[in-house]
Structure formats: structure tokens, C-alpha cells
Short mmCIF file of C-alpha atoms and ligand atoms in Angstrom, two decimals:
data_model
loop_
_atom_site.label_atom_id
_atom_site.label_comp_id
_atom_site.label_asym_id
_atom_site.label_seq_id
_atom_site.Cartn_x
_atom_site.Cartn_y
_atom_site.Cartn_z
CA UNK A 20 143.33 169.42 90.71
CA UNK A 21 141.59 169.69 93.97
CA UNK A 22 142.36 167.33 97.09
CA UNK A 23 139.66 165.53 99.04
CA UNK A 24 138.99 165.49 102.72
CA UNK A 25 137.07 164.06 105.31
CA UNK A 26 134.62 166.06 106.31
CA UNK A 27 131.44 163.95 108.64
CA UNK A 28 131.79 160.12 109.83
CA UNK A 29 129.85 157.86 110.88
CA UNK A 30 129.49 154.19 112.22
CA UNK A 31 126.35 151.61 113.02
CA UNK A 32 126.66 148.66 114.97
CA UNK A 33 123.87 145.99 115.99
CA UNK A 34 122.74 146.16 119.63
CA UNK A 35 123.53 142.65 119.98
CA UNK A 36 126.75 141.47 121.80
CA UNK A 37 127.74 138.28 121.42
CA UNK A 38 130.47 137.23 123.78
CA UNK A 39 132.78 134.17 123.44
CA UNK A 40 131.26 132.68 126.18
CA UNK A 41 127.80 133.25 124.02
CA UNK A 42 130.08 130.97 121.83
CA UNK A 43 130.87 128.57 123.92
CA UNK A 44 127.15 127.12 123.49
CA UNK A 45 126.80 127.00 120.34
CA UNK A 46 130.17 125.62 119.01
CA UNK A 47 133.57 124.12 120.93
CA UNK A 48 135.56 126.90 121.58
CA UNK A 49 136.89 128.79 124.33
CA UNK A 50 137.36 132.50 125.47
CA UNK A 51 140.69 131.66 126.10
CA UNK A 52 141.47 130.32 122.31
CA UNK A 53 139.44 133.50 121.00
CA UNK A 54 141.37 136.02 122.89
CA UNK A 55 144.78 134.90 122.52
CA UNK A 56 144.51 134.39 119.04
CA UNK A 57 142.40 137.22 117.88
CA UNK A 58 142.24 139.72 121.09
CA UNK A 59 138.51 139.33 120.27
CA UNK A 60 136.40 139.41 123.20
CA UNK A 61 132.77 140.24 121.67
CA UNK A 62 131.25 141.04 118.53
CA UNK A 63 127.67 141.97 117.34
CA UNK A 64 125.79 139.83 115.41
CA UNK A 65 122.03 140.38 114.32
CA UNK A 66 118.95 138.56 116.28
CA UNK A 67 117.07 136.96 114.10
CA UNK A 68 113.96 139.18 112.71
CA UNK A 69 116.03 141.92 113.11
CA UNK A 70 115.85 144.58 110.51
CA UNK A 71 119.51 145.41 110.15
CA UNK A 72 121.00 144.49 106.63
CA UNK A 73 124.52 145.52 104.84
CA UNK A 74 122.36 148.29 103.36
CA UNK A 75 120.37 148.90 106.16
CA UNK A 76 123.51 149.38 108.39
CA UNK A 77 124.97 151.55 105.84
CA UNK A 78 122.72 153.87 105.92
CA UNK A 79 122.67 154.65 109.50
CA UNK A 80 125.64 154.95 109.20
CA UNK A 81 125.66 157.25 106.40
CA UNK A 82 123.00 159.52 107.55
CA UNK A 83 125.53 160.32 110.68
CA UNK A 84 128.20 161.25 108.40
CA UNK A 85 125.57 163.23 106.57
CA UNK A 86 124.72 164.82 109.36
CA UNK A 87 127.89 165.69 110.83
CA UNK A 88 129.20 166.88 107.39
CA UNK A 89 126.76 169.65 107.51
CA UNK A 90 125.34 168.95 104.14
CA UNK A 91 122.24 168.14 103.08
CA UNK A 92 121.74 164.50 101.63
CA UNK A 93 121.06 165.96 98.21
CA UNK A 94 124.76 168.01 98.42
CA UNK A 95 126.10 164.17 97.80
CA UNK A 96 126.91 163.90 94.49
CA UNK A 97 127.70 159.85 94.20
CA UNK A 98 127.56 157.01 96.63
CA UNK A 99 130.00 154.23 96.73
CA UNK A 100 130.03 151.47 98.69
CA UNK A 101 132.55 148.54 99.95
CA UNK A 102 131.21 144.95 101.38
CA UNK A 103 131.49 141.51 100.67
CA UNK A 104 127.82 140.54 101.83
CA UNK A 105 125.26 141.96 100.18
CA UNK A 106 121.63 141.72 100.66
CA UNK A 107 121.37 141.13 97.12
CA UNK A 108 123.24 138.49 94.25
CA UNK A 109 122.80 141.47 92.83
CA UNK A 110 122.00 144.60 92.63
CA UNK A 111 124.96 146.08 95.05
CA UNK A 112 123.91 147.96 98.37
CA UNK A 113 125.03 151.23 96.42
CA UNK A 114 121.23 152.06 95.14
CA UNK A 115 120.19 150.85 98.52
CA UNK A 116 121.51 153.22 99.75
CA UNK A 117 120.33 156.08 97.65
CA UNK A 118 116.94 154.37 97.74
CA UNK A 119 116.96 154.03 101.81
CA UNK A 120 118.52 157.86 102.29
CA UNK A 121 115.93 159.44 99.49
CA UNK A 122 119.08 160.94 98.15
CA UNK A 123 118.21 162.38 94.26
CA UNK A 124 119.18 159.95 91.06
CA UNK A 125 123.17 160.24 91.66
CA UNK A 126 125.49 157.24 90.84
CA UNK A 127 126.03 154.28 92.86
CA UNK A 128 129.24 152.14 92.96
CA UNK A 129 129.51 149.14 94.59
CA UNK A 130 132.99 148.01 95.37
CA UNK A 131 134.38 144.40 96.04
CA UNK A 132 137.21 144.11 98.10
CA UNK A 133 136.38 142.56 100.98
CA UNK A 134 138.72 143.87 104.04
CA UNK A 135 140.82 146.24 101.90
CA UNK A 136 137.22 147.32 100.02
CA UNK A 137 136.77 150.83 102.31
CA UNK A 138 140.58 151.81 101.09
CA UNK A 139 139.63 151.10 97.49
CA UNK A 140 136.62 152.79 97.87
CA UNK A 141 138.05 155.81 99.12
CA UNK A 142 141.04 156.04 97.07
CA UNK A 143 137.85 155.85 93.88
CA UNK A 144 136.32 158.38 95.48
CA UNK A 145 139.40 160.63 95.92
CA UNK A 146 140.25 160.07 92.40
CA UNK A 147 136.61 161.72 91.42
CA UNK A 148 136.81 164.67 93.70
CA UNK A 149 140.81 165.61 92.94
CA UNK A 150 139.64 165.81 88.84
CA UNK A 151 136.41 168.02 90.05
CA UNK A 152 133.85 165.55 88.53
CA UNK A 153 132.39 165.29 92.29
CA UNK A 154 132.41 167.64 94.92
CA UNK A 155 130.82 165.30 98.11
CA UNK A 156 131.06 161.34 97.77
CA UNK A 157 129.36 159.13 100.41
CA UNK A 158 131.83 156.38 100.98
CA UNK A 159 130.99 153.67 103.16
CA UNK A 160 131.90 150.06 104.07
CA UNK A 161 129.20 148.06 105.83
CA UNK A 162 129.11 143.61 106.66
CA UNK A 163 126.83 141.27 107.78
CA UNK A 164 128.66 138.58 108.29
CA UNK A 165 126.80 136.57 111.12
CA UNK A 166 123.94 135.31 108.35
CA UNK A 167 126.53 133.48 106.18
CA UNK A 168 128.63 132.01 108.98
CA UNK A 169 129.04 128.29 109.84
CA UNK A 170 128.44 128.53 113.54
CA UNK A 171 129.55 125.06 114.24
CA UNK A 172 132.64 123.68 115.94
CA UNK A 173 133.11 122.56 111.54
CA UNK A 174 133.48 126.38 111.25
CA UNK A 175 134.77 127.89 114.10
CA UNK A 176 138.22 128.97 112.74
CA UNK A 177 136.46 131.33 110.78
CA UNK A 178 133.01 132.17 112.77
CA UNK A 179 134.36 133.62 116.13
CA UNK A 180 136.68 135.97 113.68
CA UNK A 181 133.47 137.88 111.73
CA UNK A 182 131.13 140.82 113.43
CA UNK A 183 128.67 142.88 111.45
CA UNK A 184 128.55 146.63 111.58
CA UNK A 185 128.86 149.44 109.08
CA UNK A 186 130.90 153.14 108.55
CA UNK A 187 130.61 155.55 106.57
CA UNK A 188 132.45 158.96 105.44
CA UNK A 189 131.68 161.95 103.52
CA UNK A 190 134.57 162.98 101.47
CA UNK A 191 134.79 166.72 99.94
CA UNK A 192 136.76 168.67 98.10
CA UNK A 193 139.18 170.16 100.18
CA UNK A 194 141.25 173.77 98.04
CA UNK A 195 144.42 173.05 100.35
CA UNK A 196 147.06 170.94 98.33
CA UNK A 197 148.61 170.06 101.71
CA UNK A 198 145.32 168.67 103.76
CA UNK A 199 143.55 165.53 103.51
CA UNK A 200 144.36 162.50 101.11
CA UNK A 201 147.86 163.01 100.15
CA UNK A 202 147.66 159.73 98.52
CA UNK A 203 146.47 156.10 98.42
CA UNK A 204 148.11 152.64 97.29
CA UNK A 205 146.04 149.14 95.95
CA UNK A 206 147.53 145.63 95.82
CA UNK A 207 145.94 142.53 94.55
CA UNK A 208 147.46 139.13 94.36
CA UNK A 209 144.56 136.88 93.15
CA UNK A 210 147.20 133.99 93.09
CA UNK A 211 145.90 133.68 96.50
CA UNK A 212 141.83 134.33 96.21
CA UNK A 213 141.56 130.81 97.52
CA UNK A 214 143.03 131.40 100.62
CA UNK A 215 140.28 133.15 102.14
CA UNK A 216 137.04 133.21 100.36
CA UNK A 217 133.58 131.63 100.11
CA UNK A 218 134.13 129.19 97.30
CA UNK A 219 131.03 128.23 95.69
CA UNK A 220 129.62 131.00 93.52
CA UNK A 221 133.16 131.15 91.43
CA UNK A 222 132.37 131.45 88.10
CA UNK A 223 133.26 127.94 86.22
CA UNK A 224 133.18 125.68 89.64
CA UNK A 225 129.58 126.17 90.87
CA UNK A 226 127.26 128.94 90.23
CA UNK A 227 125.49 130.23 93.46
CA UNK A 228 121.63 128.98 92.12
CA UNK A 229 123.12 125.42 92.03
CA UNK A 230 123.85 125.60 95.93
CA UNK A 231 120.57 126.88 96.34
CA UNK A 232 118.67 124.02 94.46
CA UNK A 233 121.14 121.48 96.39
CA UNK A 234 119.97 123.03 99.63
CA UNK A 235 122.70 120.72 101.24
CA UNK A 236 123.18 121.19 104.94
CA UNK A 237 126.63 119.59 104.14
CA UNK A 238 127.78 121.47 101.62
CA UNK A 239 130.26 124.40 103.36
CA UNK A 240 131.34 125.53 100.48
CA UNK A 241 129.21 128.79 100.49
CA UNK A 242 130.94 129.90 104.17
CA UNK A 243 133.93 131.33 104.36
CA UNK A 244 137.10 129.21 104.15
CA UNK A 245 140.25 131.06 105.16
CA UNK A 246 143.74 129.17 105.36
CA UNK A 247 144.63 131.79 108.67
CA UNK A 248 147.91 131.27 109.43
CA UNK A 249 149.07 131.53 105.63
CA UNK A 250 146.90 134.78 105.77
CA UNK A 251 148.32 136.13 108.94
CA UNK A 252 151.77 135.61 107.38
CA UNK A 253 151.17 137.67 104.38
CA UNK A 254 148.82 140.43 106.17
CA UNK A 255 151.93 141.01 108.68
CA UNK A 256 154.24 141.68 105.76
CA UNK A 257 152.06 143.49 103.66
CA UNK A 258 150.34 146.21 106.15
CA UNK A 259 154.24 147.13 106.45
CA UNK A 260 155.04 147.36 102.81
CA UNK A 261 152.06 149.40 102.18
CA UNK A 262 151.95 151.77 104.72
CA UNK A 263 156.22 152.17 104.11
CA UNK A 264 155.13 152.77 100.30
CA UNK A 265 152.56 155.15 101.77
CA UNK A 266 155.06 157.30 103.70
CA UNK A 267 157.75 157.26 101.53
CA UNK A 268 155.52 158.60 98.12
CA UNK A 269 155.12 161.22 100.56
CA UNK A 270 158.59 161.99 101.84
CA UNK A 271 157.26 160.97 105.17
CA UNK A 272 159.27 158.66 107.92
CA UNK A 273 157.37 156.62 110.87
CA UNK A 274 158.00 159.33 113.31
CA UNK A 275 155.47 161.47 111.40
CA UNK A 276 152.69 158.66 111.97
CA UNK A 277 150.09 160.40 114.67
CA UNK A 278 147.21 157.92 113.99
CA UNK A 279 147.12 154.39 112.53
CA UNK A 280 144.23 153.13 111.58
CA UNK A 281 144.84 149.29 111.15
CA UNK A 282 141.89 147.39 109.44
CA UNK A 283 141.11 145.11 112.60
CA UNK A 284 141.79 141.56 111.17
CA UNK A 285 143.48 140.25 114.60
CA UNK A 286 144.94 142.47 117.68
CA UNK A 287 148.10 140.05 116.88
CA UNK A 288 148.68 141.32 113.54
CA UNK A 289 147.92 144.88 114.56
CA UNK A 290 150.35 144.30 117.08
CA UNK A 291 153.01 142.86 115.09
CA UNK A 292 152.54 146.38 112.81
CA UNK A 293 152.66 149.11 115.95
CA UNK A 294 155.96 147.33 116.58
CA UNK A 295 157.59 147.25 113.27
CA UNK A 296 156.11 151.08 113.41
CA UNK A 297 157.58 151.79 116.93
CA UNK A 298 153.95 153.56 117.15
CA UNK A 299 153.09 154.36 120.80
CA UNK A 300 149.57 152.78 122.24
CA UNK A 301 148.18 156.19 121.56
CA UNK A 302 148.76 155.93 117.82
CA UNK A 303 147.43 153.07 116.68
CA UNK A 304 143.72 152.51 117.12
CA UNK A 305 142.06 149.29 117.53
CA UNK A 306 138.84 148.08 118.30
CA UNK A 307 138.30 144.52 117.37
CA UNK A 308 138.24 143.82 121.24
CA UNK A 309 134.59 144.47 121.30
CA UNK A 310 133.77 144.56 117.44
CA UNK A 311 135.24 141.37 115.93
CA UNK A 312 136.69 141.99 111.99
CA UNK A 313 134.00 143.86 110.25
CA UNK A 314 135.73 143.48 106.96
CA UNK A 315 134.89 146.69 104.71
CA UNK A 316 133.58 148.10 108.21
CA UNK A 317 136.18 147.97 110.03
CA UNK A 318 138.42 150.95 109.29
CA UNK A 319 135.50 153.19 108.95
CA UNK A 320 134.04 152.35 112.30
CA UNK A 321 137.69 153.13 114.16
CA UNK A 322 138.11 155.50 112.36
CA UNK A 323 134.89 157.11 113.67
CA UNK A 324 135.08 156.05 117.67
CA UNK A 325 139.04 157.23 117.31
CA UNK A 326 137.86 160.81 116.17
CA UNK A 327 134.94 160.76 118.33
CA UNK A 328 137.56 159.93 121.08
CA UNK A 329 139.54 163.36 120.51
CA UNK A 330 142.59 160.71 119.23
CA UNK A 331 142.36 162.78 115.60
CA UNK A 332 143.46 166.23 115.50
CA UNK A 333 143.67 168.85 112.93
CA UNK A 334 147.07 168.60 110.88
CA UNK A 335 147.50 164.64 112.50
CA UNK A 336 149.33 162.58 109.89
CA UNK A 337 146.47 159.54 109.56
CA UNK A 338 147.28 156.36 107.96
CA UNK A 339 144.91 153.53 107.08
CA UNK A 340 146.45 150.38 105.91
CA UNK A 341 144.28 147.03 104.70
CA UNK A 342 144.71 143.52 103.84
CA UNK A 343 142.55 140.56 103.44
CA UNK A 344 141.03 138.45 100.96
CA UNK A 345 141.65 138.71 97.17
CA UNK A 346 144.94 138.94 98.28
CA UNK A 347 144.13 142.89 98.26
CA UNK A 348 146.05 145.29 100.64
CA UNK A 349 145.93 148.94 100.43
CA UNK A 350 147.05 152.10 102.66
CA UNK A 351 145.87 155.67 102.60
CA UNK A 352 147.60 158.82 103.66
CA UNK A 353 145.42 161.49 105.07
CA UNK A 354 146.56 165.15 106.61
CA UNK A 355 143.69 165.70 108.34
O1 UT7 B 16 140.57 140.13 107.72
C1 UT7 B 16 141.11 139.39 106.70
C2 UT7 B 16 142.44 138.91 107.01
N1 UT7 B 16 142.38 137.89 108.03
C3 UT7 B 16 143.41 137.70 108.80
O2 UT7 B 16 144.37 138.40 108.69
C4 UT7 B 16 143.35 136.54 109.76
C5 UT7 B 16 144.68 135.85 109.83
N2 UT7 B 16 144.72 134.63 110.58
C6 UT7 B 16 144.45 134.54 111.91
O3 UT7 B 16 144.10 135.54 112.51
C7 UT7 B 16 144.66 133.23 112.60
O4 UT7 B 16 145.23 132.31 111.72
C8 UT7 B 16 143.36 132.63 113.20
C9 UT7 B 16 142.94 133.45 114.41
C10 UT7 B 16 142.27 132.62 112.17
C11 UT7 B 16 143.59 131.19 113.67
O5 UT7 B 16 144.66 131.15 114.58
P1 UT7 B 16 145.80 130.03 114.37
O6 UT7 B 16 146.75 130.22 115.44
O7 UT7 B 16 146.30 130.16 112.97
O8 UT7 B 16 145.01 128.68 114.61
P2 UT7 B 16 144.82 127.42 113.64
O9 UT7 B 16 143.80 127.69 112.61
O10 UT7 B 16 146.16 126.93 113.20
O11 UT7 B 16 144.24 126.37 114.64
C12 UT7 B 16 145.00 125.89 115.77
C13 UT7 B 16 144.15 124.93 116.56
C14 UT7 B 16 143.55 123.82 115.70
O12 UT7 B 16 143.49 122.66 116.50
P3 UT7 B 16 144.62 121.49 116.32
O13 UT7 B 16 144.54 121.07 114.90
O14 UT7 B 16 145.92 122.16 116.66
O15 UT7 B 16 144.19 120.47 117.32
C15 UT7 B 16 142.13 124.29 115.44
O16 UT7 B 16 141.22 123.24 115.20
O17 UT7 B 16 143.04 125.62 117.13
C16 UT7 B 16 141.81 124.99 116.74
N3 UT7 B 16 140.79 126.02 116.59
C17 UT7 B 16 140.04 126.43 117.62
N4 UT7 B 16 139.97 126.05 118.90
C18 UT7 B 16 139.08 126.67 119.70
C19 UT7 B 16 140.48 126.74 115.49
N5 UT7 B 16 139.51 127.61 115.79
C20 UT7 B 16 139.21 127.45 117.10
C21 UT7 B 16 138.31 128.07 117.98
N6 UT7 B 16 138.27 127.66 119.25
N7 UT7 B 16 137.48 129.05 117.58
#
């Protein structure tokens, strides 16, 4: 059994910032209402005939990670990625993505857990490297959201929330059992998938081709819907439960925590966590200040801009830790 490690990251964000004063024109809202309820002050969004797409995005960001891996793109041995808007019904972003970075005929995963999706998809891809089927796995989480938001005041509980963006990872086999993923935990509770979800395309209630032969400017039911404060109530419990099940597996206490890596839902939940934690502002990371929630992005991206910071050190105890729709939550525990 090997262990895998993090060895190049990357991130890719649109050049366009939308503030919530940009909002304020489009939909009734305020900056005021945004920030205290998120902490979200901007977020990028694509201009229209823009090029960027949840592949797209990936990619850049991948090659980054590629690059500062110090491997050549044909050293990656599979590619899986995490989003919950792809450019495609289907196929996934995955071959995209091997299509885009001319990497050789390896396999592509696509993975569907919206804001817990880059967890799952790293805790697949540690699976592969610890039995030595893989040796480098490109894992990255990339969103973009802004195309499949209702911009209206109808939709601005959800809208103001979403920013598009992409990171990426290469993970590696890594000879020392004490360094890198020590271990990751997944949660699902699809009792709840209907608490924060885009509706339509369910399987049995409307298939997606029907909403596009309605063409109904009224019909939301293919935006997001999200019941937020029964959300918020559950995230806040379950980012503790999983990161606690995280550290304890490990025979780890809080203390040990150098670098939390919360996915950035709301600066209120994150918040909530770094006090239940008792984690200092310099060990929890957040970005969703300027960023918005970038669902499967998220982590990835502070992940990246917290190590490109100098905030990650060799031997720092990292923890990620995930919830959102599905219900899915998830943590990982990484030596790095
Ligand atoms: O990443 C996946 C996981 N997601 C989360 O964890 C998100 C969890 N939930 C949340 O972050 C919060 O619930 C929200 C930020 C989404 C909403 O905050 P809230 O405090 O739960 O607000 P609310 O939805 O209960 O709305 C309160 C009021 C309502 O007006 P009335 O009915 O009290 O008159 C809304 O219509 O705020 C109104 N409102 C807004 N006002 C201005 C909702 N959205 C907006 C807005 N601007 N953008």
C-alpha cells in the first residue's frame, strides 16, 4: 500500500468581477444583505461570448498543477473530475479534459457531488494510488454557475451565492506511510436532495429535453432551488462531525489542526466551524469574500491561493471538510 500526496495545484478564475453593487442592477438586493449573510463581496461570472466553460476552466487549471508538479501531461495516468455544471447532458468534462490537455487515451471519471464533489474525488483518487493501480491522478473540481442562474429578484436567494472558477491537483504516490492523505470520510443523506438542487431533470418528474421543448421563461424549475437556512443548519453540524470523525480515525485532537480548508459555502458557516474548532484566523482559510461558492471549485482554489500564500508548510496537519447538496459532506486529512 502506498499513500498519495499532493504534489502541483492549480486554480482558474474568470477575469470578470461582479460586485454586489453589479447586482444591485440587475435584481433587488443589497450589498448590505449579501455581506452579512454570506461575507460575499464579489464573485466572477463569465461575459457573455466568453470562451471559459467547466471544462475549459478545468483545464487551466489543470495545466498549472501540471506544471508545478513537474511532470509531463502524459506522466498522468487518469483524470477525474468533480462539478455539477457541465458543458455537456452528457458526456462529463472528464474527456474534456484529456481532449483539451492532449493528454494520451487514460481514463476519465466524472464525479457528481456538487460542493462535497472535490473531497469525493480525491478520496477516489487516493483509493487508486494507495492500491498502486495509478501513480499521478489529475483531480480537479471546476463550476460555471453564472449560465444556469436566475438573475432576478425571483432568484436572488440563490444567484448572489454562486461564482464560477475551477482547481485542480495532481495527486502522486507518496512511499512515506506518515505524509499526505492519512484518510478521507463521505456522507450522503439523499433524504434531503430536494433541499438544494435544480429540480427538473430528476428522473420520473421531468426529463431535461421536456424543459427544453417547453422553452418556458416561467418555468424555474431548471435553476437552483435551495431551502438555505435548513441547509445552513445541517452544513454547521455536519462540517463538525466530519472533520471530528476525521481527527479522531487518526488519533488526532483540534490542537493538531494547522490549516482548514472549509469548502466556502458562507463566511457564517465557516465561522461558526473556526469557533467550534478554536482555530486561530491563521488556520482556517477562506476566500469566498472575493470568489462567491464555487461548489466543486471551491476547496481546490483555497487550497491553491492558501499554499501560494506560504499558509501550507511541510509536515502542516491540513484538513478539508465539505457539505452541500445531495445532502453529501465529506472531510480529508492530509500531512502535507
Ligand atoms: O454550498 C452548499 C451549501 N450551501 C449553504 O450552506 C448555504 C446555506 N444557507 C445560507 O447561506 C443562507 O440561508 C442564505 C445566505 C442562502 C440566505 O440567508 P437567510 O438568512 O437564510 O435568508 P432567507 O432566505 O431566510 O431570507 C431572508 C429575507 C427574505 O425576505 P423576507 O421574507 O424576510 O421579507 C428574503 O426574500 O431576505 C430576503 N432575501 C434577500 N434580500 C436581499 C433573500 N435573498 C436576498 C438577497 N438580497 N439576495
Amino acid at each position: 500500500m502506498y499513500n498519495s500526496k499532493i504534489i502541483g495545484l492549480g486554480f482558474y478564475v474568470p477575469d470578470n468581477i461582479v460586485t454586489n453593487d453589479d447586482l444591485t442592477k440587475i435584481m433587488d438586493t443589497s450589498d448590505e444583505w449579501v455581506q452579512e449573510r454570506t461575507g460575499i463581496k464579489e464573485r466572477r461570472w463569465i461575459t457573455e461570448g466568453s470562451d471559459d466553460t467547466t471544462a475549459t476552466m478545468g483545464a487551466k487549471a489543470a495545466k498549472i498543477a501540471i506544471e508545478r508538479a513537474g511532470i509531463d501531461k502524459d506522466d498522468i495516468d487518469f483524470i477525474i473530475l468533480a462539478t455539477l455544471s457541465p458543458d455537456y447532458y452528457f458526456p462529463g468534462p472528464g474527456v474534456q479534459i484529456q481532449h483539451i490537455l492532449d493528454i494520451k487515451t487514460v481514463g476519465a471519471l466524472d464525479v457528481r457531488n456538487q460542493c462535497s464533489g472535490f473531497v469525493y474525488a480525491l478520496s477516489v483518487a487516493d483509493q487508486y494510488i494507495k492500491t498502486g493501480m495509478y501513480k499521478n491522478i489529475l483531480v480537479i473540481g471546476s463550476e460555471l454557475h453564472s449560465r444556469g442562474l436566475d438573475k432576478t429578484t425571483r432568484g436572488r436567494g440563490v444567484s448572489v451565492i454562486f461564482g464560477d472558477g475551477a482547481g485542480a491537483v495532481v495527486l502522486s504516490r507518496e512511499e512515506n506511510p506518515k505524509k499526505g492523505i492519512l484518510s478521507t470520510h463521505l456522507h450522503s443523506q439523499g433524504e434531503f436532495a430536494e433541499e438544494l438542487t435544480v429540480i427538473a431533470p430528476a428522473m420520473g418528474k421531468r426529463w431535461v429535453t421536456d424543459i427544453l421543448k417547453d422553452n418556458d421563461p416561467d418555468d424555474i424549475s431548471y435553476t437552483p432551488y435551495m431551502n438555505g437556512q435548513f441547509v445552513f443548519k445541517n452544513a454547521v453540524v455536519r462540517f463538525n462531525e466530519v472533520i471530528m470523525e476525521g481527527l479522531l480515525t487518526n488519533n488526532l485532537k483540534k490542537e493538531d489542526i494547522d490549516m482548514l480548508i472549509p469548502h466556502q459555502a458562507n463566511l457564517r458557516i465557516s465561522q461558526f466551524v473556526q469557533k467550534k474548532f478554536a482555530l486561530t484566523d491563521d488556520q482556517i482559510y477562506n476566500n469566498i469574500m472575493q470568489y462567491g461558492n464555487t461548489t466543486a471549485a471551491s476547496i481546490p482554489i483555497a487550497l491553491t491561493e492558501a499554499w501560494e500564500q506560504g499558509k501550507i508548510k511541510e509536515g502542516d496537519l491540513v484538513v478539508l471538510a465539505a457539505f452541500g447538496s445531495g445532502f453529501t459532506w465529506a472531510s480529508a486529512i492530509i500531512r502535507w
